[in-house]
C-alpha cells in the first residue's frame, strides 16, 4: 500500500497522484509538486489515501510541500503575468501574419518556462515568433499546438444541453466517438445536430453509449415479431431509456402502433437491425 494525495492542475478534470511524503493535506488545499514541466502549484482533490501499488503509475513523485502564503501570492502573480503574455503573444502573431489562434498561456510556478497553447488548421512555422517571445520574456518558450477538443476543454463553455462542457467539467481524457453511437441512441445521424461547440461529435455520445449497450441487451430489435396482450405484431420502434417498444399489428393498418413495456412482450421471431 502507498499513501497518496490526488491533485488537479488548472481546470483539468484529471486527477494526478503524488506521494504524500509525510504531509497531511485537505481537499481544496494547494500544494507544490514537481512535474515534467518543473514546479507546479496544484489543488488537492483527494486527501491522504492508501491505495494499492498496482493503481500507481511509477515512478511516483512526492508532494514537495503544502503551499505557503507566499506560494499562493506567487501563483496569483503568475496568473496576471499570463494575461499580459497572452496580449503580447496575440499581437506578435498578428505582426508575423501567422495563421494560428492563441488559446492559453501558462507560466510554470518557478517561471522557468512559458507555454503558449494554440490551434491551427495545419503546420505553422513559428520559429521567428519564438525568438521574439524569448527576447521579450527572457525565459524558455514553448509553443504547443492543440486540437479543437483540447481548446474547448481549456476555454470551457455551455453545451446545447444547457450544461457546462463535459470535457471541462469531469472528463479526464478524450475517447473516440462515432456516428454509430448516435444511431444506437436513436439520435439523428446529422453531424450538425450531434456535434459540440468544438465542431466534433459530442463526448457524451461515448460515455452514454455503454449504458445504451447494456440496456439494449434486454430489448428486442426493430422488426422482431412479438406477442402482446393484444395479439402478435412487429416491433417498429424501441425506446432504450424507457424500456418500451412500439408494436404494429397487421390487421390495424389505420391504427397507430401501441406502446408496451418490453418486459411484458414475448419474442416470437427474432430479427436484428
Short mmCIF file of C-alpha atoms in Angstrom, two decimals:
data_model
loop_
_atom_site.label_atom_id
_atom_site.label_comp_id
_atom_site.label_asym_id
_atom_site.label_seq_id
_atom_site.Cartn_x
_atom_site.Cartn_y
_atom_site.Cartn_z
CA UNK A 1 0.00 0.00 0.00
CA UNK A 2 1.10 3.56 -0.78
CA UNK A 3 -0.13 6.79 0.79
CA UNK A 4 -1.03 9.26 -1.95
CA UNK A 5 -2.60 12.68 -2.41
CA UNK A 6 -4.63 13.38 -5.56
CA UNK A 7 -4.36 16.82 -7.18
CA UNK A 8 -5.74 18.72 -10.15
CA UNK A 9 -3.95 21.32 -12.26
CA UNK A 10 -5.86 24.35 -13.50
CA UNK A 11 -9.37 23.44 -14.64
CA UNK A 12 -8.31 19.94 -15.66
CA UNK A 13 -10.74 17.21 -14.69
CA UNK A 14 -7.94 14.64 -14.45
CA UNK A 15 -6.57 13.75 -11.04
CA UNK A 16 -2.86 13.04 -10.66
CA UNK A 17 -1.38 11.02 -7.78
CA UNK A 18 1.64 12.14 -5.77
CA UNK A 19 3.25 10.51 -2.78
CA UNK A 20 2.12 12.12 0.49
CA UNK A 21 5.75 12.33 1.68
CA UNK A 22 4.59 12.62 5.30
CA UNK A 23 2.39 15.64 4.50
CA UNK A 24 -1.27 15.91 5.51
CA UNK A 25 -3.46 17.78 3.03
CA UNK A 26 -7.14 18.62 2.94
CA UNK A 27 -9.38 18.79 -0.12
CA UNK A 28 -9.21 22.25 -1.66
CA UNK A 29 -5.82 22.99 -0.16
CA UNK A 30 -2.99 23.98 -2.51
CA UNK A 31 0.29 22.09 -2.69
CA UNK A 32 3.59 22.41 -4.53
CA UNK A 33 4.58 19.41 -6.66
CA UNK A 34 7.31 18.59 -9.14
CA UNK A 35 6.24 17.68 -12.68
CA UNK A 36 7.94 17.16 -16.03
CA UNK A 37 7.43 20.88 -16.64
CA UNK A 38 9.03 21.87 -13.35
CA UNK A 39 7.48 23.00 -10.07
CA UNK A 40 3.71 23.48 -10.18
CA UNK A 41 1.02 24.63 -7.77
CA UNK A 42 -1.96 22.28 -7.68
CA UNK A 43 -5.21 21.90 -5.77
CA UNK A 44 -5.91 18.82 -3.66
CA UNK A 45 -8.88 16.75 -4.87
CA UNK A 46 -8.18 13.58 -2.87
CA UNK A 47 -6.88 13.89 0.68
CA UNK A 48 -4.37 11.41 2.12
CA UNK A 49 -5.40 7.95 1.00
CA UNK A 50 -3.88 4.48 0.96
CA UNK A 51 -4.00 2.72 -2.42
CA UNK A 52 -2.59 -0.47 -3.89
CA UNK A 53 0.74 -0.12 -5.67
CA UNK A 54 -0.88 -1.54 -8.83
CA UNK A 55 -3.02 1.61 -9.07
CA UNK A 56 0.05 3.83 -9.24
CA UNK A 57 1.92 4.78 -12.40
CA UNK A 58 5.58 4.60 -11.49
CA UNK A 59 7.73 6.47 -10.77
CA UNK A 60 5.55 8.22 -8.19
CA UNK A 61 6.79 11.68 -7.29
CA UNK A 62 6.19 13.15 -3.85
CA UNK A 63 4.45 16.29 -2.70
CA UNK A 64 7.16 18.88 -2.05
CA UNK A 65 5.24 20.98 0.44
CA UNK A 66 1.88 22.41 1.39
CA UNK A 67 1.61 25.77 -0.38
CA UNK A 68 2.55 28.68 1.85
CA UNK A 69 1.00 32.13 1.79
CA UNK A 70 3.95 33.30 -0.32
CA UNK A 71 3.41 30.41 -2.76
CA UNK A 72 -0.25 31.34 -3.22
CA UNK A 73 0.65 35.00 -3.78
CA UNK A 74 3.24 33.97 -6.35
CA UNK A 75 0.70 31.81 -8.15
CA UNK A 76 -1.74 34.72 -8.35
CA UNK A 77 1.07 36.89 -9.76
CA UNK A 78 1.72 34.23 -12.38
CA UNK A 79 -1.92 34.36 -13.46
CA UNK A 80 -1.59 38.10 -14.02
CA UNK A 81 1.62 37.56 -15.98
CA UNK A 82 -0.20 35.05 -18.16
CA UNK A 83 -2.85 37.60 -19.06
CA UNK A 84 -0.17 40.10 -20.10
CA UNK A 85 1.76 37.43 -22.02
CA UNK A 86 -1.43 36.47 -23.86
CA UNK A 87 -1.88 40.05 -25.08
CA UNK A 88 1.75 40.34 -26.19
CA UNK A 89 1.76 36.98 -27.99
CA UNK A 90 -1.54 37.73 -29.76
CA UNK A 91 -0.04 40.95 -31.05
CA UNK A 92 3.16 39.19 -32.18
CA UNK A 93 1.13 36.55 -34.02
CA UNK A 94 -0.68 39.29 -35.91
CA UNK A 95 2.59 41.08 -36.72
CA UNK A 96 4.07 37.89 -38.18
CA UNK A 97 0.88 37.15 -40.12
CA UNK A 98 0.66 33.61 -38.76
CA UNK A 99 -2.47 31.50 -39.32
CA UNK A 100 -2.85 30.41 -35.72
CA UNK A 101 -5.17 31.13 -32.80
CA UNK A 102 -3.77 31.55 -29.30
CA UNK A 103 -5.79 29.64 -26.72
CA UNK A 104 -3.97 29.96 -23.42
CA UNK A 105 -0.67 30.93 -21.81
CA UNK A 106 0.75 29.14 -18.78
CA UNK A 107 3.74 30.04 -16.62
CA UNK A 108 5.37 27.26 -14.67
CA UNK A 109 5.32 28.02 -10.97
CA UNK A 110 9.03 28.87 -10.86
CA UNK A 111 8.77 30.94 -14.07
CA UNK A 112 11.38 28.74 -15.75
CA UNK A 113 9.17 28.23 -18.79
CA UNK A 114 6.19 29.87 -20.51
CA UNK A 115 3.91 27.64 -22.56
CA UNK A 116 1.72 29.09 -25.31
CA UNK A 117 -1.13 26.84 -26.46
CA UNK A 118 -2.62 27.47 -29.89
CA UNK A 119 -4.81 25.94 -32.58
CA UNK A 120 -4.19 25.99 -36.33
CA UNK A 121 -5.54 24.22 -39.41
CA UNK A 122 -2.11 22.93 -40.39
CA UNK A 123 1.58 23.21 -39.62
CA UNK A 124 2.84 26.65 -38.62
CA UNK A 125 6.39 27.95 -38.91
CA UNK A 126 6.63 29.88 -35.65
CA UNK A 127 10.42 29.98 -35.29
CA UNK A 128 10.61 33.77 -35.64
CA UNK A 129 7.73 34.14 -33.20
CA UNK A 130 9.60 32.06 -30.61
CA UNK A 131 12.66 34.30 -30.99
CA UNK A 132 10.55 37.41 -30.44
CA UNK A 133 8.87 35.93 -27.36
CA UNK A 134 12.18 34.75 -25.88
CA UNK A 135 13.63 38.24 -26.31
CA UNK A 136 10.51 39.75 -24.75
CA UNK A 137 10.22 37.49 -21.70
CA UNK A 138 13.83 36.30 -21.22
CA UNK A 139 12.57 32.80 -20.42
CA UNK A 140 12.26 29.40 -22.05
CA UNK A 141 9.41 29.47 -24.56
CA UNK A 142 7.32 26.54 -25.71
CA UNK A 143 4.58 26.77 -28.35
CA UNK A 144 2.26 23.79 -28.25
CA UNK A 145 -0.34 23.12 -30.93
CA UNK A 146 -3.55 21.55 -29.62
CA UNK A 147 -6.75 20.26 -31.21
CA UNK A 148 -10.18 21.88 -31.12
CA UNK A 149 -11.38 19.47 -28.43
CA UNK A 150 -8.48 20.45 -26.17
CA UNK A 151 -9.28 24.08 -26.90
CA UNK A 152 -12.89 23.60 -25.78
CA UNK A 153 -11.67 21.85 -22.62
CA UNK A 154 -9.36 24.77 -21.79
CA UNK A 155 -11.80 27.57 -22.55
CA UNK A 156 -14.96 25.91 -21.25
CA UNK A 157 -18.48 26.93 -22.16
CA UNK A 158 -22.09 25.73 -22.21
CA UNK A 159 -23.27 22.92 -24.47
CA UNK A 160 -26.59 22.60 -26.30
CA UNK A 161 -27.91 20.68 -23.27
CA UNK A 162 -27.55 23.81 -21.15
CA UNK A 163 -24.81 22.25 -19.02
CA UNK A 164 -21.08 23.21 -18.87
CA UNK A 165 -18.92 21.24 -21.30
CA UNK A 166 -18.37 17.66 -20.12
CA UNK A 167 -14.70 17.83 -21.12
CA UNK A 168 -14.13 20.88 -18.93
CA UNK A 169 -16.24 19.59 -16.04
CA UNK A 170 -15.43 15.94 -15.41
CA UNK A 171 -14.00 14.03 -18.39
CA UNK A 172 -10.33 13.39 -17.68
CA UNK A 173 -9.46 12.27 -21.21
CA UNK A 174 -10.99 12.15 -24.68
CA UNK A 175 -12.32 8.93 -26.20
CA UNK A 176 -13.09 8.16 -29.89
CA UNK A 177 -16.70 8.98 -30.81
CA UNK A 178 -18.56 7.64 -33.87
CA UNK A 179 -21.80 8.17 -35.76
CA UNK A 180 -22.70 4.56 -34.88
CA UNK A 181 -23.04 5.58 -31.23
CA UNK A 182 -25.62 8.21 -32.20
CA UNK A 183 -27.58 5.62 -34.18
CA UNK A 184 -27.64 3.24 -31.20
CA UNK A 185 -29.11 6.06 -29.12
CA UNK A 186 -31.83 6.83 -31.68
CA UNK A 187 -30.32 10.23 -32.47
CA UNK A 188 -30.17 11.96 -35.83
CA UNK A 189 -27.06 10.97 -37.82
CA UNK A 190 -26.78 14.58 -38.95
CA UNK A 191 -23.32 15.72 -37.68
CA UNK A 192 -24.62 19.26 -37.20
CA UNK A 193 -27.13 18.04 -34.61
CA UNK A 194 -24.81 15.78 -32.64
CA UNK A 195 -21.66 17.90 -32.64
CA UNK A 196 -20.42 20.04 -29.78
CA UNK A 197 -19.24 23.63 -29.87
CA UNK A 198 -15.79 22.36 -30.88
CA UNK A 199 -17.23 21.00 -34.11
CA UNK A 200 -16.53 17.37 -33.18
CA UNK A 201 -19.06 14.71 -32.22
CA UNK A 202 -20.26 15.26 -28.65
CA UNK A 203 -18.27 13.45 -25.97
CA UNK A 204 -21.47 12.39 -24.20
CA UNK A 205 -22.23 10.03 -27.10
CA UNK A 206 -19.30 7.91 -25.92
CA UNK A 207 -19.82 7.66 -22.18
CA UNK A 208 -23.60 7.22 -22.59
CA UNK A 209 -23.05 4.57 -25.26
CA UNK A 210 -22.02 1.96 -22.65
CA UNK A 211 -25.31 2.45 -20.81
CA UNK A 212 -27.34 2.11 -24.00
CA UNK A 213 -25.46 -1.05 -24.99
CA UNK A 214 -26.19 -2.64 -21.62
CA UNK A 215 -29.87 -1.69 -21.65
CA UNK A 216 -30.20 -2.74 -25.29
CA UNK A 217 -29.35 -6.37 -24.47
CA UNK A 218 -32.74 -6.96 -22.85
CA UNK A 219 -34.77 -5.33 -25.64
CA UNK A 220 -35.96 -6.78 -28.97
CA UNK A 221 -34.72 -5.22 -32.20
CA UNK A 222 -36.89 -3.37 -34.68
CA UNK A 223 -38.52 -5.93 -37.00
CA UNK A 224 -38.83 -8.58 -34.27
CA UNK A 225 -42.13 -10.46 -34.14
CA UNK A 226 -43.59 -10.30 -30.60
CA UNK A 227 -46.66 -11.46 -28.76
CA UNK A 228 -48.51 -8.89 -26.63
CA UNK A 229 -51.67 -8.83 -24.56
CA UNK A 230 -53.43 -7.63 -27.71
CA UNK A 231 -52.02 -10.25 -30.05
CA UNK A 232 -48.98 -10.65 -32.29
CA UNK A 233 -47.29 -7.77 -34.05
CA UNK A 234 -43.99 -6.37 -35.23
CA UNK A 235 -41.68 -4.05 -33.27
CA UNK A 236 -41.35 -0.79 -35.21
CA UNK A 237 -39.60 1.32 -32.59
CA UNK A 238 -37.54 0.76 -29.42
CA UNK A 239 -37.05 3.27 -26.60
CA UNK A 240 -33.97 2.16 -24.71
CA UNK A 241 -34.30 4.64 -21.84
CA UNK A 242 -37.93 3.83 -21.00
CA UNK A 243 -37.57 0.13 -21.77
CA UNK A 244 -40.60 0.19 -24.06
CA UNK A 245 -41.33 -0.97 -27.60
CA UNK A 246 -43.83 0.25 -30.16
CA UNK A 247 -45.70 -2.61 -31.85
CA UNK A 248 -47.67 -2.53 -35.10
CA UNK A 249 -50.40 -5.10 -35.80
CA UNK A 250 -51.09 -6.34 -39.33
CA UNK A 251 -54.87 -6.02 -39.01
CA UNK A 252 -54.69 -2.43 -37.80
CA UNK A 253 -53.47 -0.59 -40.90
CA UNK A 254 -55.20 2.63 -39.91
CA UNK A 255 -54.47 2.42 -36.20
CA UNK A 256 -51.32 3.86 -34.67
CA UNK A 257 -48.87 1.31 -33.21
CA UNK A 258 -49.23 0.67 -29.48
CA UNK A 259 -46.53 1.05 -26.83
CA UNK A 260 -45.72 -1.82 -24.46
CA UNK A 261 -43.32 -2.50 -21.63
CA UNK A 262 -40.62 -4.61 -23.25
CA UNK A 263 -40.59 -6.94 -20.24
CA UNK A 264 -44.25 -7.80 -20.89
CA UNK A 265 -43.96 -8.87 -24.52
CA UNK A 266 -42.78 -12.27 -25.72
CA UNK A 267 -40.48 -12.68 -28.69
CA UNK A 268 -41.95 -14.96 -31.34
CA UNK A 269 -39.35 -14.48 -34.05
CA UNK A 270 -36.10 -12.58 -33.64
CA UNK A 271 -34.76 -10.10 -36.16
CA UNK A 272 -31.77 -7.79 -35.85
CA UNK A 273 -31.22 -4.39 -37.48
#
